[in-house]
Amino acid sequence: MGKGCIAATKYFLFLFNLIFFIFGATIMGFGLWILLDNQNLIALLEDSSMVLKVVSYILIGVGSFSMLLGFLGCLGAIYEIRCLLGLYFTCLLLILLAQVAVAILIYFQRDLLRKEANKIVSQVVVNYPGQNKTAEQAWDYLQRTMQCCGWNGRQDWFGNQRIRNSSVELYPCSCHNSSHPVPNVADSGFCQASSNDWPIYETGCMENVGSWLFTNYGIILGICLGVAVIEVLGMILSMGLCKSVHQEDYTKVPKY
């Protein structure tokens, strides 16, 4: 490989490592967002299940590792350090295999994950309002923004202790259907209904969340494929540069 090709490979590899570094920073930021932001569904799940709570720390760890790997790859590319290039290739290969394994695991365990999510949300709905303020704020936010009520439907709220024990007809304010003009509707807590025909959204949040994922699956799939392509190209470039550096070092060895 000529010097021009080596230089091009080196700077292309540097660029890919820079992208990988930014990608790691994004993942770490996403993990921190899960921990600190209480206005999302993930915060609800993270606060209610120890298994899902660990996910945020895993994302932070993976993001930090990706940033470190990108930094080492940049050093290996610029200074043509073979050991760093080899370590970079090995780590990328392990990450790619781990991503494939996680995707397969999620696919085959999707029913179990669905049951776990249903169990978590049911606990929040039954005990609402309780001590788990973060989960309740996240759940109210989800119902308002996704225009849904309950996980499976309004019937989930029939088991709520406050609604069952109330002498008046109550319904969750975050389920309120905006097409029913009622003044001064709160964003959380319970509102009083004039009859058992609650002015709420009838669709369950599980259906609406599933519809949102189906609508945006192209974007999600594109991001996943883009990450995989970057990783594969990084592996190819690192091995090509490592081989070129080896050949260059070999030609410099004096022959007797």
Tab-separated table of C-alpha atoms in Angstrom:
chain	number	residue	atom	x	y	z
A	1	MET	CA	0.000	0.000	0.000
A	2	GLY	CA	1.438	3.375	-0.970
A	3	LYS	CA	2.042	6.268	1.378
A	4	GLY	CA	-0.958	8.119	-0.025
A	5	CYS	CA	-3.266	5.187	0.702
A	6	ILE	CA	-1.815	4.799	4.188
A	7	ALA	CA	-2.391	8.477	4.919
A	8	ALA	CA	-5.967	8.304	3.603
A	9	THR	CA	-6.677	5.170	5.654
A	10	LYS	CA	-5.185	6.801	8.733
A	11	TYR	CA	-7.339	9.912	8.520
A	12	PHE	CA	-10.474	8.004	7.590
A	13	LEU	CA	-9.914	5.801	10.648
A	14	PHE	CA	-9.440	8.921	12.767
A	15	LEU	CA	-12.756	10.253	11.454
A	16	PHE	CA	-14.566	6.991	12.251
A	17	ASN	CA	-13.097	6.976	15.745
A	18	LEU	CA	-14.247	10.544	16.232
A	19	ILE	CA	-17.777	9.482	15.236
A	20	PHE	CA	-17.491	6.504	17.582
A	21	PHE	CA	-16.413	8.844	20.383
A	22	ILE	CA	-19.451	11.063	19.759
A	23	PHE	CA	-21.673	7.972	19.650
A	24	GLY	CA	-20.321	6.884	23.044
A	25	ALA	CA	-20.983	10.340	24.461
A	26	THR	CA	-24.566	10.114	23.160
A	27	ILE	CA	-25.118	6.738	24.832
A	28	MET	CA	-23.680	7.998	28.108
A	29	GLY	CA	-25.897	11.076	27.886
A	30	PHE	CA	-28.925	8.852	27.271
A	31	GLY	CA	-28.062	6.810	30.370
A	32	LEU	CA	-27.741	9.983	32.447
A	33	TRP	CA	-31.055	11.207	31.032
A	34	ILE	CA	-32.743	8.014	32.253
A	35	LEU	CA	-31.362	8.589	35.743
A	36	LEU	CA	-32.081	12.311	36.026
A	37	ASP	CA	-35.222	12.946	33.942
A	38	ASN	CA	-38.475	11.839	35.535
A	39	GLN	CA	-40.710	12.904	32.640
A	40	ASN	CA	-40.556	9.765	30.506
A	41	LEU	CA	-41.700	6.138	30.386
A	42	ILE	CA	-38.166	4.870	30.908
A	43	ALA	CA	-38.008	6.737	34.212
A	44	LEU	CA	-41.178	4.923	35.237
A	45	LEU	CA	-39.689	1.536	34.455
A	46	GLU	CA	-36.289	2.425	35.876
A	47	ASP	CA	-37.777	3.533	39.174
A	48	SER	CA	-40.019	0.498	39.534
A	49	SER	CA	-37.798	-2.432	38.664
A	50	MET	CA	-34.288	-3.204	39.885
A	51	VAL	CA	-33.507	-5.001	36.617
A	52	LEU	CA	-34.476	-2.004	34.507
A	53	LYS	CA	-32.756	0.363	36.919
A	54	VAL	CA	-29.451	-1.338	36.149
A	55	VAL	CA	-29.972	-0.589	32.435
A	56	SER	CA	-29.193	3.100	32.935
A	57	TYR	CA	-25.881	2.276	34.618
A	58	ILE	CA	-25.054	-0.178	31.842
A	59	LEU	CA	-25.688	2.519	29.229
A	60	ILE	CA	-23.436	4.934	31.093
A	61	GLY	CA	-20.730	2.262	31.290
A	62	VAL	CA	-21.064	1.347	27.621
A	63	GLY	CA	-20.988	5.000	26.604
A	64	SER	CA	-17.888	5.661	28.686
A	65	PHE	CA	-16.192	2.580	27.249
A	66	SER	CA	-17.084	3.646	23.708
A	67	MET	CA	-15.615	7.097	24.335
A	68	LEU	CA	-12.406	5.540	25.683
A	69	LEU	CA	-12.263	3.147	22.722
A	70	GLY	CA	-12.732	5.996	20.265
A	71	PHE	CA	-9.981	7.972	21.960
A	72	LEU	CA	-7.565	5.022	21.817
A	73	GLY	CA	-8.497	4.414	18.179
A	74	CYS	CA	-7.717	8.036	17.346
A	75	LEU	CA	-4.311	7.703	18.997
A	76	GLY	CA	-3.596	4.425	17.219
A	77	ALA	CA	-4.569	5.903	13.850
A	78	ILE	CA	-2.636	9.175	14.140
A	79	TYR	CA	0.550	7.704	15.633
A	80	GLU	CA	0.239	4.330	13.820
A	81	ILE	CA	0.560	2.257	17.002
A	82	ARG	CA	-0.041	-1.361	16.052
A	83	CYS	CA	-0.963	-2.611	19.533
A	84	LEU	CA	-3.666	0.058	19.897
A	85	LEU	CA	-5.011	-0.727	16.421
A	86	GLY	CA	-5.179	-4.433	17.266
A	87	LEU	CA	-6.870	-3.703	20.606
A	88	TYR	CA	-9.316	-1.403	18.845
A	89	PHE	CA	-10.212	-4.100	16.302
A	90	THR	CA	-10.728	-6.717	19.041
A	91	CYS	CA	-12.926	-4.454	21.142
A	92	LEU	CA	-15.056	-3.471	18.143
A	93	LEU	CA	-15.539	-7.118	17.261
A	94	LEU	CA	-16.623	-7.939	20.828
A	95	ILE	CA	-19.015	-4.970	20.896
A	96	LEU	CA	-20.576	-5.993	17.579
A	97	LEU	CA	-21.058	-9.573	18.786
A	98	ALA	CA	-22.550	-8.315	22.062
A	99	GLN	CA	-25.014	-6.098	20.188
A	100	VAL	CA	-26.144	-9.024	18.044
A	101	ALA	CA	-26.537	-11.204	21.163
A	102	VAL	CA	-28.603	-8.524	22.946
A	103	ALA	CA	-30.838	-8.037	19.890
A	104	ILE	CA	-31.464	-11.790	19.669
A	105	LEU	CA	-32.150	-11.987	23.415
A	106	ILE	CA	-34.657	-9.125	23.277
A	107	TYR	CA	-36.409	-10.698	20.288
A	108	PHE	CA	-36.846	-14.111	21.905
A	109	GLN	CA	-37.671	-12.665	25.346
A	110	ARG	CA	-40.124	-10.031	24.092
A	111	ASP	CA	-43.113	-11.761	25.703
A	112	LEU	CA	-41.342	-11.855	29.060
A	113	LEU	CA	-40.418	-8.177	28.730
A	114	ARG	CA	-44.023	-7.331	27.860
A	115	LYS	CA	-45.253	-9.166	30.968
A	116	GLU	CA	-42.661	-7.402	33.116
A	117	ALA	CA	-43.742	-3.994	31.796
A	118	ASN	CA	-47.411	-4.871	32.406
A	119	LYS	CA	-46.605	-5.928	35.982
A	120	ILE	CA	-44.647	-2.750	36.710
A	121	VAL	CA	-47.320	-0.415	35.330
A	122	SER	CA	-50.094	-2.291	37.136
A	123	GLN	CA	-48.345	-1.725	40.458
A	124	VAL	CA	-48.024	1.998	39.772
A	125	VAL	CA	-51.685	2.334	38.738
A	126	VAL	CA	-53.052	0.383	41.722
A	127	ASN	CA	-51.025	2.355	44.293
A	128	TYR	CA	-51.455	5.770	42.647
A	129	PRO	CA	-50.969	8.242	44.284
A	130	GLY	CA	-48.314	6.741	46.520
A	131	GLN	CA	-44.699	7.173	47.531
A	132	ASN	CA	-43.265	6.560	44.069
A	133	LYS	CA	-43.563	10.156	42.843
A	134	THR	CA	-41.037	9.802	40.016
A	135	ALA	CA	-42.893	6.855	38.488
A	136	GLU	CA	-46.251	8.561	38.877
A	137	GLN	CA	-45.055	11.775	37.194
A	138	ALA	CA	-43.630	9.719	34.340
A	139	TRP	CA	-46.856	7.757	33.992
A	140	ASP	CA	-48.982	10.928	33.953
A	141	TYR	CA	-46.687	12.388	31.304
A	142	LEU	CA	-46.976	9.253	29.180
A	143	GLN	CA	-50.784	9.191	29.347
A	144	ARG	CA	-51.028	12.874	28.410
A	145	THR	CA	-48.564	12.807	25.531
A	146	MET	CA	-49.569	9.416	24.092
A	147	GLN	CA	-53.284	10.162	24.626
A	148	CYS	CA	-54.003	6.880	26.342
A	149	CYS	CA	-55.295	5.560	29.654
A	150	GLY	CA	-53.907	2.597	31.577
A	151	TRP	CA	-51.540	0.062	30.103
A	152	ASN	CA	-54.223	-2.196	28.629
A	153	GLY	CA	-57.078	0.310	28.864
A	154	ARG	CA	-59.216	2.247	31.348
A	155	GLN	CA	-60.045	-0.984	33.170
A	156	ASP	CA	-56.576	-0.922	34.716
A	157	TRP	CA	-57.672	2.017	36.850
A	158	PHE	CA	-60.653	0.137	38.277
A	159	GLY	CA	-58.276	-1.572	40.694
A	160	ASN	CA	-56.924	1.720	42.051
A	161	GLN	CA	-57.536	1.954	45.804
A	162	ARG	CA	-58.399	5.662	45.761
A	163	ILE	CA	-61.009	5.238	43.017
A	164	ARG	CA	-62.535	2.128	44.590
A	165	ASN	CA	-62.874	3.701	48.052
A	166	SER	CA	-64.120	7.097	46.899
A	167	SER	CA	-67.736	8.093	47.474
A	168	VAL	CA	-67.676	10.212	44.288
A	169	GLU	CA	-66.798	9.235	40.741
A	170	LEU	CA	-63.072	9.864	40.149
A	171	TYR	CA	-60.847	9.374	37.123
A	172	PRO	CA	-57.127	10.068	36.469
A	173	CYS	CA	-56.708	13.633	35.205
A	174	SER	CA	-53.832	12.687	32.893
A	175	CYS	CA	-56.251	10.429	30.983
A	176	HIS	CA	-58.598	13.319	30.227
A	177	ASN	CA	-59.633	13.475	26.585
A	178	SER	CA	-58.974	16.977	25.280
A	179	SER	CA	-61.985	16.670	22.950
A	180	HIS	CA	-64.192	16.958	26.054
A	181	PRO	CA	-64.028	20.630	27.065
A	182	VAL	CA	-63.750	20.628	30.853
A	183	PRO	CA	-62.232	23.731	32.508
A	184	ASN	CA	-59.275	23.592	34.892
A	185	VAL	CA	-58.237	19.984	34.338
A	186	ALA	CA	-55.073	19.158	36.298
A	187	ASP	CA	-52.104	17.383	34.746
A	188	SER	CA	-51.950	14.788	37.524
A	189	GLY	CA	-53.954	13.352	40.368
A	190	PHE	CA	-57.674	12.602	40.152
A	191	CYS	CA	-60.544	14.598	38.678
A	192	GLN	CA	-64.217	14.249	39.512
A	193	ALA	CA	-66.564	12.896	36.865
A	194	SER	CA	-70.280	13.600	36.660
A	195	SER	CA	-71.018	9.953	35.825
A	196	ASN	CA	-69.285	6.617	35.386
A	197	ASP	CA	-68.757	7.541	31.723
A	198	TRP	CA	-65.313	9.069	32.192
A	199	PRO	CA	-64.248	11.767	29.665
A	200	ILE	CA	-60.986	9.977	28.941
A	201	TYR	CA	-59.017	8.299	26.163
A	202	GLU	CA	-60.186	4.719	25.709
A	203	THR	CA	-57.019	3.298	24.146
A	204	GLY	CA	-54.434	1.624	26.371
A	205	CYS	CA	-50.885	2.959	26.415
A	206	MET	CA	-49.431	-0.400	25.370
A	207	GLU	CA	-51.242	-0.116	22.031
A	208	ASN	CA	-50.200	3.507	21.500
A	209	VAL	CA	-46.582	2.866	22.446
A	210	GLY	CA	-46.561	-0.123	20.076
A	211	SER	CA	-47.997	2.065	17.314
A	212	TRP	CA	-45.315	4.701	17.957
A	213	LEU	CA	-42.562	2.104	17.734
A	214	PHE	CA	-44.058	0.666	14.538
A	215	THR	CA	-44.322	4.153	13.017
A	216	ASN	CA	-40.703	4.968	13.855
A	217	TYR	CA	-39.200	1.509	13.317
A	218	GLY	CA	-37.495	2.713	10.137
A	219	ILE	CA	-35.611	5.396	12.059
A	220	ILE	CA	-34.697	2.966	14.844
A	221	LEU	CA	-33.558	0.317	12.378
A	222	GLY	CA	-31.602	2.887	10.390
A	223	ILE	CA	-29.743	4.040	13.506
A	224	CYS	CA	-28.884	0.450	14.453
A	225	LEU	CA	-27.666	-0.368	10.948
A	226	GLY	CA	-25.689	2.872	10.789
A	227	VAL	CA	-23.899	2.010	14.030
A	228	ALA	CA	-23.133	-1.503	12.765
A	229	VAL	CA	-21.753	-0.144	9.466
A	230	ILE	CA	-19.510	2.321	11.317
A	231	GLU	CA	-18.182	-0.486	13.512
A	232	VAL	CA	-17.487	-2.802	10.558
A	233	LEU	CA	-15.762	-0.018	8.600
A	234	GLY	CA	-13.706	0.835	11.651
A	235	MET	CA	-12.600	-2.797	11.924
A	236	ILE	CA	-11.674	-2.927	8.229
A	237	LEU	CA	-9.720	0.334	8.347
A	238	SER	CA	-7.896	-0.593	11.560
A	239	MET	CA	-6.787	-3.948	10.150
A	240	GLY	CA	-5.745	-2.341	6.859
A	241	LEU	CA	-3.688	0.301	8.630
A	242	CYS	CA	-2.198	-2.233	11.032
A	243	LYS	CA	-1.141	-4.444	8.115
A	244	SER	CA	0.364	-1.451	6.271
A	245	VAL	CA	2.321	-0.386	9.358
A	246	HIS	CA	3.602	-3.951	9.741
A	247	GLN	CA	4.749	-4.095	6.120
A	248	GLU	CA	6.375	-0.666	6.437
A	249	ASP	CA	8.248	-1.748	9.559
A	250	TYR	CA	9.316	-4.947	7.822
A	251	THR	CA	10.809	-3.037	4.880
A	252	LYS	CA	12.787	-0.867	7.281
A	253	VAL	CA	14.486	-3.875	8.854
A	254	PRO	CA	18.093	-4.047	7.532
A	255	LYS	CA	18.838	-7.159	5.512
A	256	TYR	CA	22.217	-8.874	5.809
